[in-house]
Amino acid sequence: MISRRSRHRVPALRLLPAAALAAALASCGTTTAHPGPGSSAAAPATSSAPSGRHSTPATPRPPTLAPGPGGLTPVFSHGPREAAHKTVALTFDADMTADEGPRAAAGERFDNPALIGTLRALEVPATVFMTGRWAEEYPDEARALGHDPLFEVANHSYSHYSFTGDCYGLPTLDGDTDRMRTDVERAFTAIRAAGVPHPMPYFRFPGGCHDRRSLRAVGALGVTAVQWDVVGGDAFATDADAVARQVLDGVRPGSVVVLHCTRSAAPATERAVRKIVPELRERGYRFVRVSELIGASAGRH
């Protein structure tokens, strides 16, 4: 979601303009079983075993939103707001830009095993939006996440280049719609190659930046674009208490919280999570993955 170039140390998305958040809230309210390129949804409901033999049910199709007008990629930013169903989804962007390989080779860490370990210890389900380049750099970690039922892995582009113009200092794809579509497809390929068997048909734009052109560019891929309604503010933050306060102040029923899974660019996240989780549970919240919120938004559980 964020640029990690040292010259672009933007103070995270806590300064996200109100207009950008308003655009993110333009989510559709119905779901469809449209198979995304990273899901196993294309499989039939049962196997083609001869009559008289037991059929094997296919993997359930993850819920997605119906396409927007003209086939635009649908955008989801939060689940149902009913106070009787206090659910919240923590999401973590595993960012790594395509040109950051030399920095990783020099020792910079774009992963955060301690954070994942804390989520496991606290038994917190979460959705990890992974770039294809991150999956290539950390295939063992990607595979472990993809096989852990506590987590679901979704697409955050291959390159982590922006799909629009100015977007927090990120390099851009220059408005090339073919490059946008290819970048998303390449990410699914890299994530599966790392050992994630069923990446979810969800896509998070780098930086969250998108416009009608980019929504149209990836519309044919059958993905739901996942935004957020709570900005964690952990990018380049060192004060875990401040990150925790920002999340706790913003969460409402159905919230999607955006945080990061990168040691070098979000060093306070793991400590903040240890403060956020018990407090939200004390308030009666239940942690869920994004797929549950999307399903619940149309009455699917």
CSV table of C-alpha atoms in Angstrom, one decimal:
chain,number,residue,atom,x,y,z
A,1,MET,CA,0.0,0.0,0.0
A,2,ILE,CA,2.8,2.4,0.8
A,3,SER,CA,6.0,3.5,-0.9
A,4,ARG,CA,9.1,2.4,0.9
A,5,ARG,CA,11.5,4.6,-0.9
A,6,SER,CA,13.5,6.6,1.7
A,7,ARG,CA,12.8,9.7,-0.2
A,8,HIS,CA,9.1,9.3,0.0
A,9,ARG,CA,8.6,8.8,3.6
A,10,VAL,CA,5.0,9.8,3.6
A,11,PRO,CA,3.4,9.8,7.1
A,12,ALA,CA,1.3,6.8,6.1
A,13,LEU,CA,-2.3,7.1,5.2
A,14,ARG,CA,-3.4,8.8,8.4
A,15,LEU,CA,-3.4,11.9,6.1
A,16,LEU,CA,-5.5,10.2,3.5
A,17,PRO,CA,-7.8,12.9,2.0
A,18,ALA,CA,-11.4,12.7,2.9
A,19,ALA,CA,-12.3,12.6,-0.8
A,20,ALA,CA,-10.2,9.5,-1.3
A,21,LEU,CA,-11.9,7.8,1.6
A,22,ALA,CA,-15.3,8.8,0.3
A,23,ALA,CA,-14.5,7.2,-3.1
A,24,ALA,CA,-13.4,4.1,-1.3
A,25,LEU,CA,-16.8,3.8,0.4
A,26,ALA,CA,-18.5,3.4,-3.0
A,27,SER,CA,-19.1,-0.3,-2.5
A,28,CYS,CA,-21.7,-2.5,-4.1
A,29,GLY,CA,-24.2,-4.3,-1.9
A,30,THR,CA,-24.7,-7.6,-3.7
A,31,THR,CA,-22.5,-10.6,-4.1
A,32,THR,CA,-21.9,-13.0,-6.9
A,33,ALA,CA,-20.0,-16.2,-7.2
A,34,HIS,CA,-18.0,-14.8,-10.1
A,35,PRO,CA,-14.7,-16.8,-10.0
A,36,GLY,CA,-11.6,-14.7,-9.7
A,37,PRO,CA,-8.3,-15.7,-11.3
A,38,GLY,CA,-6.8,-16.7,-8.0
A,39,SER,CA,-9.6,-18.8,-6.7
A,40,SER,CA,-10.7,-22.4,-7.3
A,41,ALA,CA,-14.2,-21.2,-8.1
A,42,ALA,CA,-14.0,-22.5,-11.6
A,43,ALA,CA,-14.3,-26.0,-10.3
A,44,PRO,CA,-17.8,-27.6,-10.6
A,45,ALA,CA,-19.9,-28.2,-7.5
A,46,THR,CA,-19.2,-31.9,-7.5
A,47,SER,CA,-16.7,-34.2,-9.2
A,48,SER,CA,-17.5,-36.0,-12.4
A,49,ALA,CA,-17.3,-39.4,-10.7
A,50,PRO,CA,-19.4,-42.2,-12.3
A,51,SER,CA,-22.9,-42.7,-10.9
A,52,GLY,CA,-22.9,-44.7,-7.7
A,53,ARG,CA,-19.6,-43.3,-6.4
A,54,HIS,CA,-19.2,-40.6,-3.8
A,55,SER,CA,-18.7,-37.2,-5.4
A,56,THR,CA,-16.2,-34.8,-3.8
A,57,PRO,CA,-17.4,-31.3,-3.2
A,58,ALA,CA,-15.3,-28.5,-4.7
A,59,THR,CA,-13.8,-25.7,-2.6
A,60,PRO,CA,-16.5,-23.2,-1.8
A,61,ARG,CA,-16.5,-20.2,-4.0
A,62,PRO,CA,-15.4,-17.1,-2.1
A,63,PRO,CA,-18.0,-14.3,-2.1
A,64,THR,CA,-17.4,-11.4,-4.4
A,65,LEU,CA,-19.3,-8.3,-5.3
A,66,ALA,CA,-21.3,-7.9,-8.5
A,67,PRO,CA,-19.5,-5.8,-11.2
A,68,GLY,CA,-20.3,-2.2,-11.4
A,69,PRO,CA,-21.8,-0.3,-14.3
A,70,GLY,CA,-20.1,-1.1,-17.6
A,71,GLY,CA,-18.2,-4.0,-16.0
A,72,LEU,CA,-16.2,-1.8,-13.6
A,73,THR,CA,-14.4,-3.6,-10.8
A,74,PRO,CA,-16.6,-3.4,-7.7
A,75,VAL,CA,-15.2,-1.8,-4.6
A,76,PHE,CA,-15.7,-2.9,-1.0
A,77,SER,CA,-14.7,-0.9,2.0
A,78,HIS,CA,-16.7,-2.2,5.0
A,79,GLY,CA,-19.3,-4.8,6.1
A,80,PRO,CA,-22.7,-4.4,7.7
A,81,ARG,CA,-22.9,-1.7,10.4
A,82,GLU,CA,-25.4,-3.4,12.6
A,83,ALA,CA,-24.3,-3.1,16.2
A,84,ALA,CA,-25.7,-6.6,16.9
A,85,HIS,CA,-23.0,-8.0,14.7
A,86,LYS,CA,-19.8,-6.4,15.8
A,87,THR,CA,-17.2,-7.8,13.4
A,88,VAL,CA,-14.0,-6.2,12.3
A,89,ALA,CA,-11.4,-7.4,9.7
A,90,LEU,CA,-7.7,-6.7,10.2
A,91,THR,CA,-5.9,-6.5,6.8
A,92,PHE,CA,-2.2,-6.4,6.3
A,93,ASP,CA,-0.4,-5.3,3.2
A,94,ALA,CA,2.7,-7.3,2.4
A,95,ASP,CA,4.3,-4.7,0.2
A,96,MET,CA,7.4,-5.0,-1.9
A,97,THR,CA,7.9,-2.9,-5.0
A,98,ALA,CA,9.3,-4.6,-8.1
A,99,ASP,CA,12.6,-2.7,-8.0
A,100,GLU,CA,13.4,-3.3,-4.3
A,101,GLY,CA,15.2,-6.5,-4.8
A,102,PRO,CA,18.7,-4.9,-4.2
A,103,ARG,CA,17.5,-3.5,-0.9
A,104,ALA,CA,16.3,-7.0,0.2
A,105,ALA,CA,19.6,-8.5,-0.9
A,106,ALA,CA,21.4,-5.9,1.2
A,107,GLY,CA,19.4,-7.0,4.3
A,108,GLU,CA,16.3,-4.8,4.4
A,109,ARG,CA,13.4,-6.9,5.6
A,110,PHE,CA,10.0,-6.5,3.9
A,111,ASP,CA,8.4,-9.3,5.9
A,112,ASN,CA,7.3,-9.4,9.6
A,113,PRO,CA,7.3,-12.9,11.1
A,114,ALA,CA,6.8,-11.6,14.6
A,115,LEU,CA,3.6,-9.9,13.5
A,116,ILE,CA,2.3,-13.1,12.0
A,117,GLY,CA,3.4,-15.0,15.1
A,118,THR,CA,1.4,-12.6,17.3
A,119,LEU,CA,-1.7,-13.0,15.2
A,120,ARG,CA,-1.4,-16.8,15.5
A,121,ALA,CA,-0.8,-16.6,19.3
A,122,LEU,CA,-3.8,-14.3,19.7
A,123,GLU,CA,-5.9,-16.5,17.3
A,124,VAL,CA,-6.8,-13.5,15.1
A,125,PRO,CA,-8.0,-14.3,11.6
A,126,ALA,CA,-6.8,-11.8,9.0
A,127,THR,CA,-6.5,-11.1,5.3
A,128,VAL,CA,-3.0,-10.5,3.9
A,129,PHE,CA,-2.8,-8.5,0.6
A,130,MET,CA,0.4,-9.7,-0.9
A,131,THR,CA,2.4,-8.4,-3.8
A,132,GLY,CA,3.8,-10.9,-6.3
A,133,ARG,CA,7.3,-9.6,-5.7
A,134,TRP,CA,6.9,-10.2,-2.0
A,135,ALA,CA,5.8,-13.7,-2.6
A,136,GLU,CA,8.9,-14.3,-4.7
A,137,GLU,CA,11.1,-12.9,-2.0
A,138,TYR,CA,9.5,-14.8,0.8
A,139,PRO,CA,8.0,-18.0,-0.7
A,140,ASP,CA,8.2,-20.0,2.5
A,141,GLU,CA,6.3,-17.4,4.4
A,142,ALA,CA,3.8,-17.0,1.6
A,143,ARG,CA,3.2,-20.7,1.5
A,144,ALA,CA,2.8,-20.9,5.3
A,145,LEU,CA,0.2,-18.1,5.2
A,146,GLY,CA,-1.6,-19.8,2.2
A,147,HIS,CA,-1.9,-23.1,4.1
A,148,ASP,CA,-2.9,-21.6,7.5
A,149,PRO,CA,-6.8,-21.5,7.9
A,150,LEU,CA,-6.4,-18.5,10.1
A,151,PHE,CA,-5.4,-16.4,7.1
A,152,GLU,CA,-6.5,-15.7,3.6
A,153,VAL,CA,-4.1,-14.3,1.0
A,154,ALA,CA,-5.2,-11.8,-1.6
A,155,ASN,CA,-3.7,-9.8,-4.4
A,156,HIS,CA,-1.9,-6.5,-4.0
A,157,SER,CA,-0.5,-6.3,-7.5
A,158,TYR,CA,2.9,-7.7,-8.7
A,159,SER,CA,5.0,-4.5,-8.8
A,160,HIS,CA,3.3,-2.3,-6.2
A,161,TYR,CA,3.4,0.5,-8.8
A,162,SER,CA,0.5,2.9,-8.7
A,163,PHE,CA,-2.5,2.4,-11.1
A,164,THR,CA,-3.1,6.1,-11.1
A,165,GLY,CA,-0.9,9.2,-11.3
A,166,ASP,CA,0.4,10.7,-8.1
A,167,CYS,CA,0.0,8.2,-5.3
A,168,TYR,CA,2.2,8.6,-2.3
A,169,GLY,CA,5.4,8.8,-4.3
A,170,LEU,CA,4.9,5.3,-5.8
A,171,PRO,CA,6.3,4.5,-9.3
A,172,THR,CA,3.4,4.3,-11.8
A,173,LEU,CA,2.1,2.1,-14.6
A,174,ASP,CA,1.7,5.2,-16.7
A,175,GLY,CA,-2.0,4.7,-17.2
A,176,ASP,CA,-1.4,1.7,-19.4
A,177,THR,CA,-4.5,-0.5,-18.9
A,178,ASP,CA,-2.8,-3.5,-20.4
A,179,ARG,CA,0.0,-3.2,-17.9
A,180,MET,CA,-2.5,-2.9,-15.1
A,181,ARG,CA,-4.3,-6.1,-16.0
A,182,THR,CA,-1.1,-7.9,-16.6
A,183,ASP,CA,0.3,-6.7,-13.3
A,184,VAL,CA,-2.6,-8.2,-11.4
A,185,GLU,CA,-2.5,-11.5,-13.4
A,186,ARG,CA,1.3,-11.8,-12.8
A,187,ALA,CA,0.7,-11.3,-9.1
A,188,PHE,CA,-1.7,-14.2,-8.9
A,189,THR,CA,0.8,-16.4,-10.8
A,190,ALA,CA,3.6,-15.5,-8.5
A,191,ILE,CA,1.5,-16.1,-5.4
A,192,ARG,CA,0.4,-19.5,-6.6
A,193,ALA,CA,4.0,-20.3,-7.6
A,194,ALA,CA,5.1,-19.6,-4.0
A,195,GLY,CA,2.8,-22.3,-2.8
A,196,VAL,CA,-0.5,-20.5,-2.0
A,197,PRO,CA,-3.1,-22.9,-3.5
A,198,HIS,CA,-6.1,-20.7,-3.4
A,199,PRO,CA,-5.4,-16.9,-3.4
A,200,MET,CA,-8.7,-15.1,-2.9
A,201,PRO,CA,-10.3,-13.2,-5.8
A,202,TYR,CA,-9.7,-9.9,-4.0
A,203,PHE,CA,-7.4,-7.1,-5.1
A,204,ARG,CA,-6.1,-4.0,-3.3
A,205,PHE,CA,-4.7,-1.2,-5.4
A,206,PRO,CA,-1.3,-0.1,-4.4
A,207,GLY,CA,-1.8,2.9,-2.1
A,208,GLY,CA,-5.5,2.3,-2.5
A,209,CYS,CA,-5.3,4.7,-5.5
A,210,HIS,CA,-7.8,4.0,-8.3
A,211,ASP,CA,-10.0,5.7,-10.8
A,212,ARG,CA,-12.5,4.6,-13.5
A,213,ARG,CA,-9.7,3.7,-15.9
A,214,SER,CA,-8.0,1.4,-13.5
A,215,LEU,CA,-11.4,-0.1,-12.3
A,216,ARG,CA,-12.2,-0.8,-15.9
A,217,ALA,CA,-8.7,-2.2,-16.7
A,218,VAL,CA,-9.1,-5.1,-14.1
A,219,GLY,CA,-12.8,-5.5,-14.5
A,220,ALA,CA,-12.5,-8.6,-16.6
A,221,LEU,CA,-10.5,-10.4,-14.0
A,222,GLY,CA,-13.5,-11.1,-11.7
A,223,VAL,CA,-11.9,-9.6,-8.6
A,224,THR,CA,-13.4,-7.4,-6.0
A,225,ALA,CA,-11.3,-4.3,-5.1
A,226,VAL,CA,-10.9,-4.1,-1.3
A,227,GLN,CA,-10.4,-0.8,0.3
A,228,TRP,CA,-10.9,0.1,4.0
A,229,ASP,CA,-12.7,2.5,6.3
A,230,VAL,CA,-10.0,2.6,9.1
A,231,VAL,CA,-6.5,3.8,8.4
A,232,GLY,CA,-4.0,2.2,10.8
A,233,GLY,CA,-1.4,4.9,10.2
A,234,ASP,CA,1.4,2.4,10.9
A,235,ALA,CA,3.4,3.2,7.8
A,236,PHE,CA,6.8,4.4,9.0
A,237,ALA,CA,5.3,5.0,12.5
A,238,THR,CA,7.4,4.1,15.6
A,239,ASP,CA,4.7,4.9,18.2
A,240,ALA,CA,2.7,1.8,18.7
A,241,ASP,CA,0.4,3.5,21.2
A,242,ALA,CA,-0.5,6.1,18.5
A,243,VAL,CA,-1.2,3.5,15.9
A,244,ALA,CA,-3.4,1.6,18.4
A,245,ARG,CA,-5.4,4.7,19.4
A,246,GLN,CA,-6.0,5.6,15.7
A,247,VAL,CA,-7.4,2.1,15.0
A,248,LEU,CA,-9.4,1.9,18.2
A,249,ASP,CA,-10.9,5.4,17.6
A,250,GLY,CA,-11.9,4.5,14.1
A,251,VAL,CA,-13.4,1.0,14.3
A,252,ARG,CA,-17.1,0.5,13.9
A,253,PRO,CA,-19.1,-2.7,13.2
A,254,GLY,CA,-18.1,-4.1,9.9
A,255,SER,CA,-14.8,-2.1,9.7
A,256,VAL,CA,-11.9,-3.0,7.5
A,257,VAL,CA,-8.6,-1.9,9.0
A,258,VAL,CA,-5.6,-1.4,6.8
A,259,LEU,CA,-2.2,-2.1,8.4
A,260,HIS,CA,1.1,-3.4,7.1
A,261,CYS,CA,3.2,-6.6,7.3
A,262,THR,CA,6.7,-5.1,6.7
A,263,ARG,CA,9.3,-4.7,9.3
A,264,SER,CA,11.3,-1.9,7.7
A,265,ALA,CA,8.4,0.3,6.8
A,266,ALA,CA,6.0,-0.5,9.7
A,267,PRO,CA,8.1,-1.4,12.7
A,268,ALA,CA,5.5,-0.6,15.3
A,269,THR,CA,2.6,-2.7,13.9
A,270,GLU,CA,3.2,-5.9,15.9
A,271,ARG,CA,3.3,-4.0,19.2
A,272,ALA,CA,0.1,-2.0,18.1
A,273,VAL,CA,-1.7,-5.3,17.4
A,274,ARG,CA,-1.0,-6.5,20.8
A,275,LYS,CA,-2.9,-3.5,22.2
A,276,ILE,CA,-5.7,-3.4,19.6
A,277,VAL,CA,-6.8,-7.0,19.8
A,278,PRO,CA,-7.6,-7.3,23.5
A,279,GLU,CA,-9.3,-3.9,23.6
A,280,LEU,CA,-11.6,-4.6,20.7
A,281,ARG,CA,-12.5,-8.0,22.1
A,282,GLU,CA,-13.3,-6.3,25.4
A,283,ARG,CA,-15.7,-4.1,23.4
A,284,GLY,CA,-17.4,-7.2,22.1
A,285,TYR,CA,-15.9,-7.3,18.6
A,286,ARG,CA,-15.2,-10.5,16.7
A,287,PHE,CA,-12.3,-10.7,14.3
A,288,VAL,CA,-13.1,-12.0,10.8
A,289,ARG,CA,-11.5,-12.3,7.4
A,290,VAL,CA,-12.5,-9.9,4.6
A,291,SER,CA,-14.4,-12.8,2.8
A,292,GLU,CA,-16.8,-13.0,5.8
A,293,LEU,CA,-17.6,-9.3,5.7
A,294,ILE,CA,-18.2,-9.5,1.9
A,295,GLY,CA,-20.4,-12.5,2.3
A,296,ALA,CA,-22.3,-10.9,5.2
A,297,SER,CA,-22.9,-7.7,3.3
A,298,ALA,CA,-25.5,-9.6,1.2
A,299,GLY,CA,-26.7,-11.9,4.0
A,300,ARG,CA,-24.1,-14.7,3.2
A,301,HIS,CA,-22.4,-16.3,6.2
